[in-house]
PDB file of C-alpha atoms and ligand atoms in Angstrom:
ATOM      1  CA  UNK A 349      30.695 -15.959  15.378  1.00  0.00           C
ATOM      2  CA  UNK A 350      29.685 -19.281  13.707  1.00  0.00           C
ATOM      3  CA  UNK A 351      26.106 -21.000  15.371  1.00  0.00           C
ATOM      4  CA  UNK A 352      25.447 -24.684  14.812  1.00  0.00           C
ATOM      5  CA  UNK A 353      22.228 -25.198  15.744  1.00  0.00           C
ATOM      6  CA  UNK A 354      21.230 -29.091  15.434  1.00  0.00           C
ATOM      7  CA  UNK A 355      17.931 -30.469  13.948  1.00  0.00           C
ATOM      8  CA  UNK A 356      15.920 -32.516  16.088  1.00  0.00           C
ATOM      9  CA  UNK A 357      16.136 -35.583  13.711  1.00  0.00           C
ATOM     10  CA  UNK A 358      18.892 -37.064  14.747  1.00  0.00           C
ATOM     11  CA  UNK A 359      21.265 -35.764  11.423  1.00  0.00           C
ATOM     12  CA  UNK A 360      21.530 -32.382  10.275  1.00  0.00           C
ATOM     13  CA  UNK A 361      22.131 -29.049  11.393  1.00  0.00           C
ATOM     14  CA  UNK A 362      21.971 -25.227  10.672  1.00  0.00           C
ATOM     15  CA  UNK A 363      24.908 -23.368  10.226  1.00  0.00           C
ATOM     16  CA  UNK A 364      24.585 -19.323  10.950  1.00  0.00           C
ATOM     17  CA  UNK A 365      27.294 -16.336  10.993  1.00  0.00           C
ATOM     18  CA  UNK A 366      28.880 -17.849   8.024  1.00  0.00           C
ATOM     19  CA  UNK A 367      28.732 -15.982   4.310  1.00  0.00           C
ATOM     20  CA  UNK A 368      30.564 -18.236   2.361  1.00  0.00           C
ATOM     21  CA  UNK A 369      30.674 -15.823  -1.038  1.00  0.00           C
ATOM     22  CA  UNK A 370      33.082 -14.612   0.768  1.00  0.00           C
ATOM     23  CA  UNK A 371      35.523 -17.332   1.226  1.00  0.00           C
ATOM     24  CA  UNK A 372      36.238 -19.276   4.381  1.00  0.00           C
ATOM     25  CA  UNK A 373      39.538 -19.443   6.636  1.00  0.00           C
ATOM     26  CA  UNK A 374      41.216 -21.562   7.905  1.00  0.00           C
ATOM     27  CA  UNK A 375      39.772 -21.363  11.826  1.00  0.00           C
ATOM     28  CA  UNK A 376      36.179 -21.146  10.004  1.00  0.00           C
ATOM     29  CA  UNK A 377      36.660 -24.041   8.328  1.00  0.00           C
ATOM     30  CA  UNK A 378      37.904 -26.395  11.399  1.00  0.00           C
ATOM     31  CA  UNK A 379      34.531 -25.308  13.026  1.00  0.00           C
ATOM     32  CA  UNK A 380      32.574 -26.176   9.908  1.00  0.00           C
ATOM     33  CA  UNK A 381      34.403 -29.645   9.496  1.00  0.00           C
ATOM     34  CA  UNK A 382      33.986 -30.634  12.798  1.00  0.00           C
ATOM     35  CA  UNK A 383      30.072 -30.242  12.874  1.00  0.00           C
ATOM     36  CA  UNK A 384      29.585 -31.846   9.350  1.00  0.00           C
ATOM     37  CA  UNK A 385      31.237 -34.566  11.184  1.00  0.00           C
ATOM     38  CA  UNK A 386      29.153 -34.712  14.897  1.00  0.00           C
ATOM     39  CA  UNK A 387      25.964 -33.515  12.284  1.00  0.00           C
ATOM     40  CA  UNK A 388      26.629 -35.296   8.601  1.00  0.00           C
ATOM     41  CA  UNK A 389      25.050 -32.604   6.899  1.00  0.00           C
ATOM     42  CA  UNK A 390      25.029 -28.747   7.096  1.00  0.00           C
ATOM     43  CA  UNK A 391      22.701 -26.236   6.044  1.00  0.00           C
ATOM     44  CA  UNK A 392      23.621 -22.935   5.462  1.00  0.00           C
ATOM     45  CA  UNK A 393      20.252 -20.441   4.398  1.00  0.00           C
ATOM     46  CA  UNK A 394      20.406 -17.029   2.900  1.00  0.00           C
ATOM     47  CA  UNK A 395      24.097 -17.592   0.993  1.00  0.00           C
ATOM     48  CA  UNK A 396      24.879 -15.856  -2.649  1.00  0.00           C
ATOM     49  CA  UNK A 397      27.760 -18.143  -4.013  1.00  0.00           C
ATOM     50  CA  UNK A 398      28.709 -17.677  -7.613  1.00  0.00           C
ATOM     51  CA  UNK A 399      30.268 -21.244  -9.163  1.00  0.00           C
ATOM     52  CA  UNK A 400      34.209 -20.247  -8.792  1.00  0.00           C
ATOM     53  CA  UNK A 401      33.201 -19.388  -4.741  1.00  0.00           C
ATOM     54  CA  UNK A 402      31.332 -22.946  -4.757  1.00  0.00           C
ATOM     55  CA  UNK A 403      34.404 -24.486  -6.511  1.00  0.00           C
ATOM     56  CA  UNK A 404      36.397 -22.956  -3.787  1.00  0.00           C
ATOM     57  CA  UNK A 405      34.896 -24.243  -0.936  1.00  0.00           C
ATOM     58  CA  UNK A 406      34.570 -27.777  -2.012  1.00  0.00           C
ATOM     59  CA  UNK A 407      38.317 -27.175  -2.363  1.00  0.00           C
ATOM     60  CA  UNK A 408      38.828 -26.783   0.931  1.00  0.00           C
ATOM     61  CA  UNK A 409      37.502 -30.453   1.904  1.00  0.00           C
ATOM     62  CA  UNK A 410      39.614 -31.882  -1.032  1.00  0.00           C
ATOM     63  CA  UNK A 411      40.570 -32.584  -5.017  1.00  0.00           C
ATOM     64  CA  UNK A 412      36.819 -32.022  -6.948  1.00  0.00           C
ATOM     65  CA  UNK A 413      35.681 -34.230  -9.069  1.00  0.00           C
ATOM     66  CA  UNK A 414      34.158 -33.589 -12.354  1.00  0.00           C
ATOM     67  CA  UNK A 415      30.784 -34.840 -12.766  1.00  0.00           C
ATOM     68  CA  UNK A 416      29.494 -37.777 -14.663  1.00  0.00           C
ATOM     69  CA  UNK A 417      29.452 -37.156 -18.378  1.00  0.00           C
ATOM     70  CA  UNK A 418      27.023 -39.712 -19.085  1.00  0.00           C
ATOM     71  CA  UNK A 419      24.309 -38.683 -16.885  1.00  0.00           C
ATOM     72  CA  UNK A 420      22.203 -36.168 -19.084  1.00  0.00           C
ATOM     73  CA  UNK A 421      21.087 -36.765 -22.655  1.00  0.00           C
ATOM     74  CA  UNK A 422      20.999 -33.954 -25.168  1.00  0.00           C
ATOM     75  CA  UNK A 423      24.044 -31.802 -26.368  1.00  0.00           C
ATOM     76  CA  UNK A 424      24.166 -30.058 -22.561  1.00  0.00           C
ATOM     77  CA  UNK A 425      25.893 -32.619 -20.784  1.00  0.00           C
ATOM     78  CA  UNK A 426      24.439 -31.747 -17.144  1.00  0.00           C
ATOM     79  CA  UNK A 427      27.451 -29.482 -16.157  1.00  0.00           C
ATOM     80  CA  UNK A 428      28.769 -25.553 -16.579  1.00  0.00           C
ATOM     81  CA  UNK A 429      31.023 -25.908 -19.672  1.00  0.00           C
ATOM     82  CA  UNK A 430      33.461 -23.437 -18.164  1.00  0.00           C
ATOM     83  CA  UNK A 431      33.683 -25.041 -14.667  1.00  0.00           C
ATOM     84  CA  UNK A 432      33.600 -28.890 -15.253  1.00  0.00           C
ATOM     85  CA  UNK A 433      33.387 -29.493 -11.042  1.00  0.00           C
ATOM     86  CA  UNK A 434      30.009 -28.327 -11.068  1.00  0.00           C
ATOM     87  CA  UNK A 435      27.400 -30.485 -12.023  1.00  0.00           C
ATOM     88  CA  UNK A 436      23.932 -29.210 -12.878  1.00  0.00           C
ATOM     89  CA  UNK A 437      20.607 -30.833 -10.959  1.00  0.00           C
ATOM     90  CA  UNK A 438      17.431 -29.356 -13.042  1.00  0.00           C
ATOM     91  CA  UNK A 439      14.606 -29.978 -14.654  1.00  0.00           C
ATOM     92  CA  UNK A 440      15.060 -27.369 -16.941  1.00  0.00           C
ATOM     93  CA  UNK A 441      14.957 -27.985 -20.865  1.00  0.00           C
ATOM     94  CA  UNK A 442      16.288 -25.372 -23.578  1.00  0.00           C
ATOM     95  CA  UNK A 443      15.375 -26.470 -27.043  1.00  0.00           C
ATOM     96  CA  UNK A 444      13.883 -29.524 -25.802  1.00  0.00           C
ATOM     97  CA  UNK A 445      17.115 -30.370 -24.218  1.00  0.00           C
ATOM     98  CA  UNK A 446      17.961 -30.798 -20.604  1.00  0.00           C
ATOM     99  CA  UNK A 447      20.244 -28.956 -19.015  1.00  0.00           C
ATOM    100  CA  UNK A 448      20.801 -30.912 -15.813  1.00  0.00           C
ATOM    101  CA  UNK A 449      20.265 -34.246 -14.027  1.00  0.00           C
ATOM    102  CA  UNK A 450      17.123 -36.016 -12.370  1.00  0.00           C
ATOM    103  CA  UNK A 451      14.197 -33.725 -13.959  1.00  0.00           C
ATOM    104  CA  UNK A 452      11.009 -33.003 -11.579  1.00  0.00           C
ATOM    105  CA  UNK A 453      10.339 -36.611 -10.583  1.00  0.00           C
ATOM    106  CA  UNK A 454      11.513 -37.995  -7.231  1.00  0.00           C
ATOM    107  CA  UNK A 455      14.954 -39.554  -6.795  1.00  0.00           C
ATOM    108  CA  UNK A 456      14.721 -42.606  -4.919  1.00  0.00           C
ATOM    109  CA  UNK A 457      17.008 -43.337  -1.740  1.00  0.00           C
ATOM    110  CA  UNK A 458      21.279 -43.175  -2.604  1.00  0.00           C
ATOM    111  CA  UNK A 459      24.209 -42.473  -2.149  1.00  0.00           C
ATOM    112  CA  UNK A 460      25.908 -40.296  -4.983  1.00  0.00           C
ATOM    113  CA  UNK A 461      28.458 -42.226  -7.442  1.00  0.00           C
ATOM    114  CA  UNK A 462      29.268 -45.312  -5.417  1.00  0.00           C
ATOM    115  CA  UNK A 463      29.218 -46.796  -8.885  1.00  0.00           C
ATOM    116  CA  UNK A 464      32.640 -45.572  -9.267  1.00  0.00           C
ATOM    117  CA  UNK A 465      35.177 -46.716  -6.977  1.00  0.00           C
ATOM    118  CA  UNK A 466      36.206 -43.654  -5.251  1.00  0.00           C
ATOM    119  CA  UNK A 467      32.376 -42.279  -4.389  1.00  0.00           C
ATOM    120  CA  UNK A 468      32.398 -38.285  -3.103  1.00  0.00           C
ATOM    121  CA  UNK A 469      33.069 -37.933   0.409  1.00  0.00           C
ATOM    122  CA  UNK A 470      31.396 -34.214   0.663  1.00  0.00           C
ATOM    123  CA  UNK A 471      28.877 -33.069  -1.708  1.00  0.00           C
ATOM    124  CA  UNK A 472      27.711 -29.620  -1.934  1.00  0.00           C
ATOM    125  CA  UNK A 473      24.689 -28.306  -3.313  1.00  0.00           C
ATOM    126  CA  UNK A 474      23.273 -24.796  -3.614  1.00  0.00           C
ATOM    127  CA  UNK A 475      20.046 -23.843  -4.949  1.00  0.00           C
ATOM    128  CA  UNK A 476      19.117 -20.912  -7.894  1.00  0.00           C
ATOM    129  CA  UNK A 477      15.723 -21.500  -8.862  1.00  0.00           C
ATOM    130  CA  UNK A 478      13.014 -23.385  -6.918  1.00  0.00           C
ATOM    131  CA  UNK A 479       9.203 -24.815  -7.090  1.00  0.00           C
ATOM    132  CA  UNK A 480       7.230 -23.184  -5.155  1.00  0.00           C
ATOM    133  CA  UNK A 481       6.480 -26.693  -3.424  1.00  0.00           C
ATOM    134  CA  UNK A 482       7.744 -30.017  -3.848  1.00  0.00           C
ATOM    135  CA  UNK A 483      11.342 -31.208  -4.416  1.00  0.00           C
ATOM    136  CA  UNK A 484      12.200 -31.411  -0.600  1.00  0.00           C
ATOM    137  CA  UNK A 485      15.738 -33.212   0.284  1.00  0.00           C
ATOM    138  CA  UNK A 486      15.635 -36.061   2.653  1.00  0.00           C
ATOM    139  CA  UNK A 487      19.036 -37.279   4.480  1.00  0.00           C
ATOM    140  CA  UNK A 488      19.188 -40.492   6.827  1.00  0.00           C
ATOM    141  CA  UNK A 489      22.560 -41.769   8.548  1.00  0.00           C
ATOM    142  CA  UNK A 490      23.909 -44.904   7.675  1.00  0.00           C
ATOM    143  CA  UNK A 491      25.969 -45.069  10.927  1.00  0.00           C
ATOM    144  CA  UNK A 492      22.670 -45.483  12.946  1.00  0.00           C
ATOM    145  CA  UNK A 493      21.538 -48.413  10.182  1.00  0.00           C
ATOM    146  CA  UNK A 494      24.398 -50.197  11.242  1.00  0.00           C
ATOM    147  CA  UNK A 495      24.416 -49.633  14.437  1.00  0.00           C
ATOM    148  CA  UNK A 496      20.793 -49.984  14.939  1.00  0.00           C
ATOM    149  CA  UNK A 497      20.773 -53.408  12.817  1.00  0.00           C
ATOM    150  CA  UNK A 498      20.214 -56.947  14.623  1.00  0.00           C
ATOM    151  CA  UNK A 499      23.265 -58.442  15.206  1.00  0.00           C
ATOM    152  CA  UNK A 500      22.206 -61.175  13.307  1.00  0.00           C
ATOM    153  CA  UNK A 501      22.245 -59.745  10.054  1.00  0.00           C
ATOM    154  CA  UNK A 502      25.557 -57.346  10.799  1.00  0.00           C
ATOM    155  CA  UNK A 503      27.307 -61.451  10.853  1.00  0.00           C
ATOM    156  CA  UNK A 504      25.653 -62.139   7.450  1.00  0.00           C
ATOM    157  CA  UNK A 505      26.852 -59.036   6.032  1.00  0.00           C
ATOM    158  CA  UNK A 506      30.089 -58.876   7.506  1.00  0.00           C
ATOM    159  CA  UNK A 507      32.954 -58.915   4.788  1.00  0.00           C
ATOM    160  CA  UNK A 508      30.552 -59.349   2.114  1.00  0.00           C
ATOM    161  CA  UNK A 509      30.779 -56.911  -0.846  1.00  0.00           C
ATOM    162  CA  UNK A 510      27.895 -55.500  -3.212  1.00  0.00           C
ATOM    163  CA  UNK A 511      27.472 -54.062  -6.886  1.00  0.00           C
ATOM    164  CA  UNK A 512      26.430 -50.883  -7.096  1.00  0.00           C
ATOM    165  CA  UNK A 513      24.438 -50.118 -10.470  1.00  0.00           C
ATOM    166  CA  UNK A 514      25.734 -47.632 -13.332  1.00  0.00           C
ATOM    167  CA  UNK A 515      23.317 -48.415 -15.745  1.00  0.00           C
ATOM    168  CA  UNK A 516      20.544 -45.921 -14.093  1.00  0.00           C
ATOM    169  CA  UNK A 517      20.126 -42.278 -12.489  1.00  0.00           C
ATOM    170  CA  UNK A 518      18.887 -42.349  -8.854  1.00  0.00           C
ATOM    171  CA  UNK A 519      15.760 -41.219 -11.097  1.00  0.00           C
ATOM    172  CA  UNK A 520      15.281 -44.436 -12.644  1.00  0.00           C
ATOM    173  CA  UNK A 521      16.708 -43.164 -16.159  1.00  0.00           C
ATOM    174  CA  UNK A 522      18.823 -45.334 -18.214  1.00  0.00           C
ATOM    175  CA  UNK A 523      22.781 -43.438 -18.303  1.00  0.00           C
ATOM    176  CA  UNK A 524      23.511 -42.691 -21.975  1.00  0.00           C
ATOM    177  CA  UNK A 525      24.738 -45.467 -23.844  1.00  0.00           C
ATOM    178  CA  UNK A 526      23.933 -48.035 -21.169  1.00  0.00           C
ATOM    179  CA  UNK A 527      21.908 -51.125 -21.414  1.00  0.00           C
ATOM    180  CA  UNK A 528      18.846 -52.404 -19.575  1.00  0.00           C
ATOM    181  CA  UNK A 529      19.868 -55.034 -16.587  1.00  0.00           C
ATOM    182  CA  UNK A 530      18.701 -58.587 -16.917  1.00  0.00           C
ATOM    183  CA  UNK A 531      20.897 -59.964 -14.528  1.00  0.00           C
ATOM    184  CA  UNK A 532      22.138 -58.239 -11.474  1.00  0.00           C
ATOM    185  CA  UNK A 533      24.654 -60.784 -11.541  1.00  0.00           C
ATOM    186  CA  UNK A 534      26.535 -58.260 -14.483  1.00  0.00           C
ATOM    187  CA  UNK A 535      25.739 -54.809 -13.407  1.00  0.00           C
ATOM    188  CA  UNK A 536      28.380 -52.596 -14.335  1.00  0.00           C
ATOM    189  CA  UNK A 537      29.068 -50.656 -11.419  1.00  0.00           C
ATOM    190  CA  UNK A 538      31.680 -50.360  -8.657  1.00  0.00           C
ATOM    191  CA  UNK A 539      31.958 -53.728  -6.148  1.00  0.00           C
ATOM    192  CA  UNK A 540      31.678 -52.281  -2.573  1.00  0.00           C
ATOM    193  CA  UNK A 541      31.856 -53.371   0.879  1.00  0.00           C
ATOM    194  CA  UNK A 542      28.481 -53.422   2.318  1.00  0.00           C
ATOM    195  CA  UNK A 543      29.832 -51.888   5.871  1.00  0.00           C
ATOM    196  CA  UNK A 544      32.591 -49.887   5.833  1.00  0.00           C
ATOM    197  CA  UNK A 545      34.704 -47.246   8.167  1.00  0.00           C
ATOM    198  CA  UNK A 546      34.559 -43.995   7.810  1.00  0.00           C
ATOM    199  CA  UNK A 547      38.371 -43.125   7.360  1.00  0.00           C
ATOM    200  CA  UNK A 548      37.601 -39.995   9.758  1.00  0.00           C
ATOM    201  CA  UNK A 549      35.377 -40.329  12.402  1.00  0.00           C
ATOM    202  CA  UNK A 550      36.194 -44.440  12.362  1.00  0.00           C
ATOM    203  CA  UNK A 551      32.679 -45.175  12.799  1.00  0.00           C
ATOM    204  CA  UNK A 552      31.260 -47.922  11.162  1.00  0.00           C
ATOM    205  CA  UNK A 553      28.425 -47.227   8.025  1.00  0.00           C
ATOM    206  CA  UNK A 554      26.404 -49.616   6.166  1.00  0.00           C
ATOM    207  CA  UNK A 555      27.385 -48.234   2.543  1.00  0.00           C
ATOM    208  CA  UNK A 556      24.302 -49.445   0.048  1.00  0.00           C
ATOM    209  CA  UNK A 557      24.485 -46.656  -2.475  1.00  0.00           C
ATOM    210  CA  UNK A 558      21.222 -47.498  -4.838  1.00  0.00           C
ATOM    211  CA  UNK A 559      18.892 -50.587  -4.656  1.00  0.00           C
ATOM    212  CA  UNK A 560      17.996 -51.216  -8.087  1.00  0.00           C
ATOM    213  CA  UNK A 561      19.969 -53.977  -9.830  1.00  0.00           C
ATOM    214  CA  UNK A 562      22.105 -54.447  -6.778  1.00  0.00           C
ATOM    215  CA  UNK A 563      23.403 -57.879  -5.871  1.00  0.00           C
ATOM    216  CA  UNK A 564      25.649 -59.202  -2.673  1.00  0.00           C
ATOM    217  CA  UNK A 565      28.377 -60.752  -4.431  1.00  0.00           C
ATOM    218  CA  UNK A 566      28.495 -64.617  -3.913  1.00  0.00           C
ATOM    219  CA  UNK A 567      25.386 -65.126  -2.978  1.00  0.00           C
ATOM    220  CA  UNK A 568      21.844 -66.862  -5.394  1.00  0.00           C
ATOM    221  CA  UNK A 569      20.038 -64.001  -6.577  1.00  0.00           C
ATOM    222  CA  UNK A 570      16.871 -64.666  -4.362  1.00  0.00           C
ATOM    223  CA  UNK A 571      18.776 -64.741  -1.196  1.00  0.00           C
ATOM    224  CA  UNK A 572      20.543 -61.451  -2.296  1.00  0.00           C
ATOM    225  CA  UNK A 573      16.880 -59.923  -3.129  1.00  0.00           C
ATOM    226  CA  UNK A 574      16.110 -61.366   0.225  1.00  0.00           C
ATOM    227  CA  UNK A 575      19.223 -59.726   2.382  1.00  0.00           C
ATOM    228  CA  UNK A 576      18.955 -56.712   0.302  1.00  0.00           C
ATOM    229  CA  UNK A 577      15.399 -55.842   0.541  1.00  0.00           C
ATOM    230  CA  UNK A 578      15.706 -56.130   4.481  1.00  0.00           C
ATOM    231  CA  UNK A 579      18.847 -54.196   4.747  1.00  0.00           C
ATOM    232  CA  UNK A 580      17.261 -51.692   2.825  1.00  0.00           C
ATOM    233  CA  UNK A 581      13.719 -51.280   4.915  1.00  0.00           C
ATOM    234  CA  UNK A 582      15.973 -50.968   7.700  1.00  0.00           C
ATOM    235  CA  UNK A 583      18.199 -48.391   6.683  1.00  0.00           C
ATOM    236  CA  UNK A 584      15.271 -46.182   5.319  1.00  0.00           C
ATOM    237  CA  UNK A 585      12.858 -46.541   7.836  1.00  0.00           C
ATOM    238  CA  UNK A 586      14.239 -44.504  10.434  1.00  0.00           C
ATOM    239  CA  UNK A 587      14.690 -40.794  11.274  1.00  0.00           C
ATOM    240  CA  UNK A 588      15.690 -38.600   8.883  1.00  0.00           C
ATOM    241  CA  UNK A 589      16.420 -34.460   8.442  1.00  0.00           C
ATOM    242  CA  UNK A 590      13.663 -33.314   5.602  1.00  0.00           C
ATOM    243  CA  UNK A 591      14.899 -30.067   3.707  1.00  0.00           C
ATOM    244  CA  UNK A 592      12.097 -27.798   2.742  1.00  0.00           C
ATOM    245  CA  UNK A 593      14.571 -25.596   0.033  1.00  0.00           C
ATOM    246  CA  UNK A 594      14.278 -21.711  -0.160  1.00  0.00           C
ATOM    247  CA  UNK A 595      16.469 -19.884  -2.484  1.00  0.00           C
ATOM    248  CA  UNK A 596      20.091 -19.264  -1.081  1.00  0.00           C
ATOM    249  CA  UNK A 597      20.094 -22.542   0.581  1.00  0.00           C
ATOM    250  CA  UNK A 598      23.802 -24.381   0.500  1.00  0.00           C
ATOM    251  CA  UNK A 599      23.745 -27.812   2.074  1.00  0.00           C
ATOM    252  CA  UNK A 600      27.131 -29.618   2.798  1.00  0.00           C
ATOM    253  CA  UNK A 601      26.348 -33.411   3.712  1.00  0.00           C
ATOM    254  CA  UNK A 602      28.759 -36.583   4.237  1.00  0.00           C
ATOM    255  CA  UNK A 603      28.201 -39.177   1.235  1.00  0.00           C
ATOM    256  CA  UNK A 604      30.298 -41.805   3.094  1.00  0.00           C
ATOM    257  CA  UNK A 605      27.556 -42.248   5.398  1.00  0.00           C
ATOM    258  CA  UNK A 606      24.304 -40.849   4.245  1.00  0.00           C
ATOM    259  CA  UNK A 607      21.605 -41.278   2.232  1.00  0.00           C
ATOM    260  CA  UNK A 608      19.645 -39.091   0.850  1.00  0.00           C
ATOM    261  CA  UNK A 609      16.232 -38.839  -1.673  1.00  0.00           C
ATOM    262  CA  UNK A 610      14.287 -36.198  -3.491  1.00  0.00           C
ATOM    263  CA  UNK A 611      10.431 -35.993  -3.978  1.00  0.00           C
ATOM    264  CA  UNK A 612       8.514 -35.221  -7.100  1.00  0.00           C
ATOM    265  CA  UNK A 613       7.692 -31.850  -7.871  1.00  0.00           C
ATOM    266  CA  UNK A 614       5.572 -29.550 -10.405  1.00  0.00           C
ATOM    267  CA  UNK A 615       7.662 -30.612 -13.868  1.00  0.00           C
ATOM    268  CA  UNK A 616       6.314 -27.261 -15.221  1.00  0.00           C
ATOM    269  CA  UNK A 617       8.060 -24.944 -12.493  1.00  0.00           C
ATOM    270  CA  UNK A 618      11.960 -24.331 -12.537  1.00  0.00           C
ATOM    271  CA  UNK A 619      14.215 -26.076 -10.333  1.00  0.00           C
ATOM    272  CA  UNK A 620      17.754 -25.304 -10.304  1.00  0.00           C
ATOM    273  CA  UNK A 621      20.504 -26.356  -8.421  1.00  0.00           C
ATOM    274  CA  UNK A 622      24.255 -26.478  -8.504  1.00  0.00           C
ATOM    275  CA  UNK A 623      26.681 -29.503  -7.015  1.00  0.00           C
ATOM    276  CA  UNK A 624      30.387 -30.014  -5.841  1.00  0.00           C
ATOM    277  CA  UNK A 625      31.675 -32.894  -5.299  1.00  0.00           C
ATOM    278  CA  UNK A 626      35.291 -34.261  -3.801  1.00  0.00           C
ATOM    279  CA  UNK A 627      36.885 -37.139  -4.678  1.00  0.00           C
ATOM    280  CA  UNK A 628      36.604 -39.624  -1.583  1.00  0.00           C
ATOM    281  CA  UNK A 629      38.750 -42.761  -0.705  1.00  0.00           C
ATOM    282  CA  UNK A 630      38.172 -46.227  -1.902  1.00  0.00           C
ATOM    283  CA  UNK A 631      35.507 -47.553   0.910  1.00  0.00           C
ATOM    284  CA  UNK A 632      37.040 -49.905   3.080  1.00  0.00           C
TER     285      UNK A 632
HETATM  286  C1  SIN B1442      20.614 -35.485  -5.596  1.00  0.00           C
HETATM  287  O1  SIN B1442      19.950 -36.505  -5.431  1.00  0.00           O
HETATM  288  O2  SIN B1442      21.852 -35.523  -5.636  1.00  0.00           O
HETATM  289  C2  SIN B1442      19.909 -34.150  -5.791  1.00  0.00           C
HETATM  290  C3  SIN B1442      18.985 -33.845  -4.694  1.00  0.00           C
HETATM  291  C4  SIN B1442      18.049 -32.719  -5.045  1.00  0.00           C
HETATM  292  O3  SIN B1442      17.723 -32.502  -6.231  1.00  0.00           O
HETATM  293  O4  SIN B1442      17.595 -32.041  -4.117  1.00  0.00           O
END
């Protein structure tokens, strides 16, 4: 018997009865689809997943997608060698080399890999080592900071497309091989719609991805500072679901329309994590 029990912050919910080591069926997974839908992101406590079982369940929403290779310095590359789907998120070093992504600082608000053109529509994440404190997930919906946003400024943003940055981690490190931005007018990145429609649910999403070095195509650089900064105080000031991680924790959450951040935590304590992602559509 599969729960859902909701959060009371508006995204987010708890899923119980489900041990997904052990694969999911078909009827199991309807259930599960259609509350990461009504909830955006899932959270499933207490779950002992090795990486094929991981691999296999992010099958089930879709192709995977391998992670970025340019994302981690050092000779580890951020992902499991034998599995190239799942990307490591850790602070951990061995030989003075990191294993993973984003270290122990905090990850500013995003959206993961809308600097490609096909951004991940689910992401999974499941974590093997934690802090003891510190390193808490925050997700907010981007369906209420469109639908919440003065009507005024859905006009000025209707049909109007933005550049979402590749040169930097959501961790304000500079990608392998990239170069420092001096003019958001050329930041390599994807060009994306700034509202889009979720191809399921047809709901409508403002889809912002990362604020640093963004720009709104066509516009002078101060008014796109301008629109930006105010689209962005909106869509991160309002309610979102804060996970406090214990071990065993898998969350499932919606990257077409959420956001999520990280905070800091002790760089001297382990933190280990491993993602999924599938290969969404091109936002439209
Ligand atoms: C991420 O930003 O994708 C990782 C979040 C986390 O480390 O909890």
């Amino acid at each position: 018997m599969i729960e859902i029990l909701p959060s009371n912050s508006g995204v987010g919910a708890e899923v119980r009865g489900v041990d997904l080591g052990n694969g999911v069926d078909d009827v199991s997974f309807a259930e599960i689809r259609d509350a990461w839908h009504e909830h955006l992101v899932l959270l499933f406590r207490e779950q002992t997943i090795d990486d094929k079982s991981l691999v296999d369940l992010g099958r089930h929403f879709g192709t995977l997608e391998q992670s970025p290779r340019s994302e981690v310095s050092g000779e580890f590359g951020g992902y499991e060698p034998s599995m190239p789907e799942v990307t490591i998120i850790s602070n951990i070093e061995v030989n003075g080399q990191p294993i993973g992504s984003l270290g122990a600082g905090e990850a500013d608000w995003h959206a993961d890999m809308t600097f490609t053109e096909r951004p991940p529509s689910a992401c999974i994440l499941y974590a093997l080592e934690l802090p003891t404190s510190g390193g808490n997930t925050m997700f907010t919906s981007m369906y209420r900071a469109y639908e919440t946003l003065a009507p005024e400024l859905k006009q000025r943003i209707e049909g109007r497309y933005a550049i979402h940055d590749f040169s930097m981690t959501s961790a304000g490190d500079l990608r392998k091989g990239m170069q420092k931005v001096t003019d958001v007018r050329e930041t390599p990145g994807a060009h994306q719609p700034l509202v889009i429609t979720h191809p399921e649910t047809g709901r409508r999403a403002l889809l912002l991805g990362r604020r640093r070095n963004s720009y709104i195509i066509g516009l002078p650089v101060p008014d796109s500072e301008a629109l930006l900064d105010e689209l962005w105080a909106h869509a991160c000031g309002g309610e979102y679901f804060e996970l406090v991680w214990q071990l065993g924790d898998l969350v499932i959450w919606d990257n077409r329309c959420l956001m999520h951040r990280r905070d800091p935590f002790d760089g001297t304590q382990r933190r280990l994590l491993h993602r999924t992602q599938v290969v969404g559509e091109i936002p439209a």
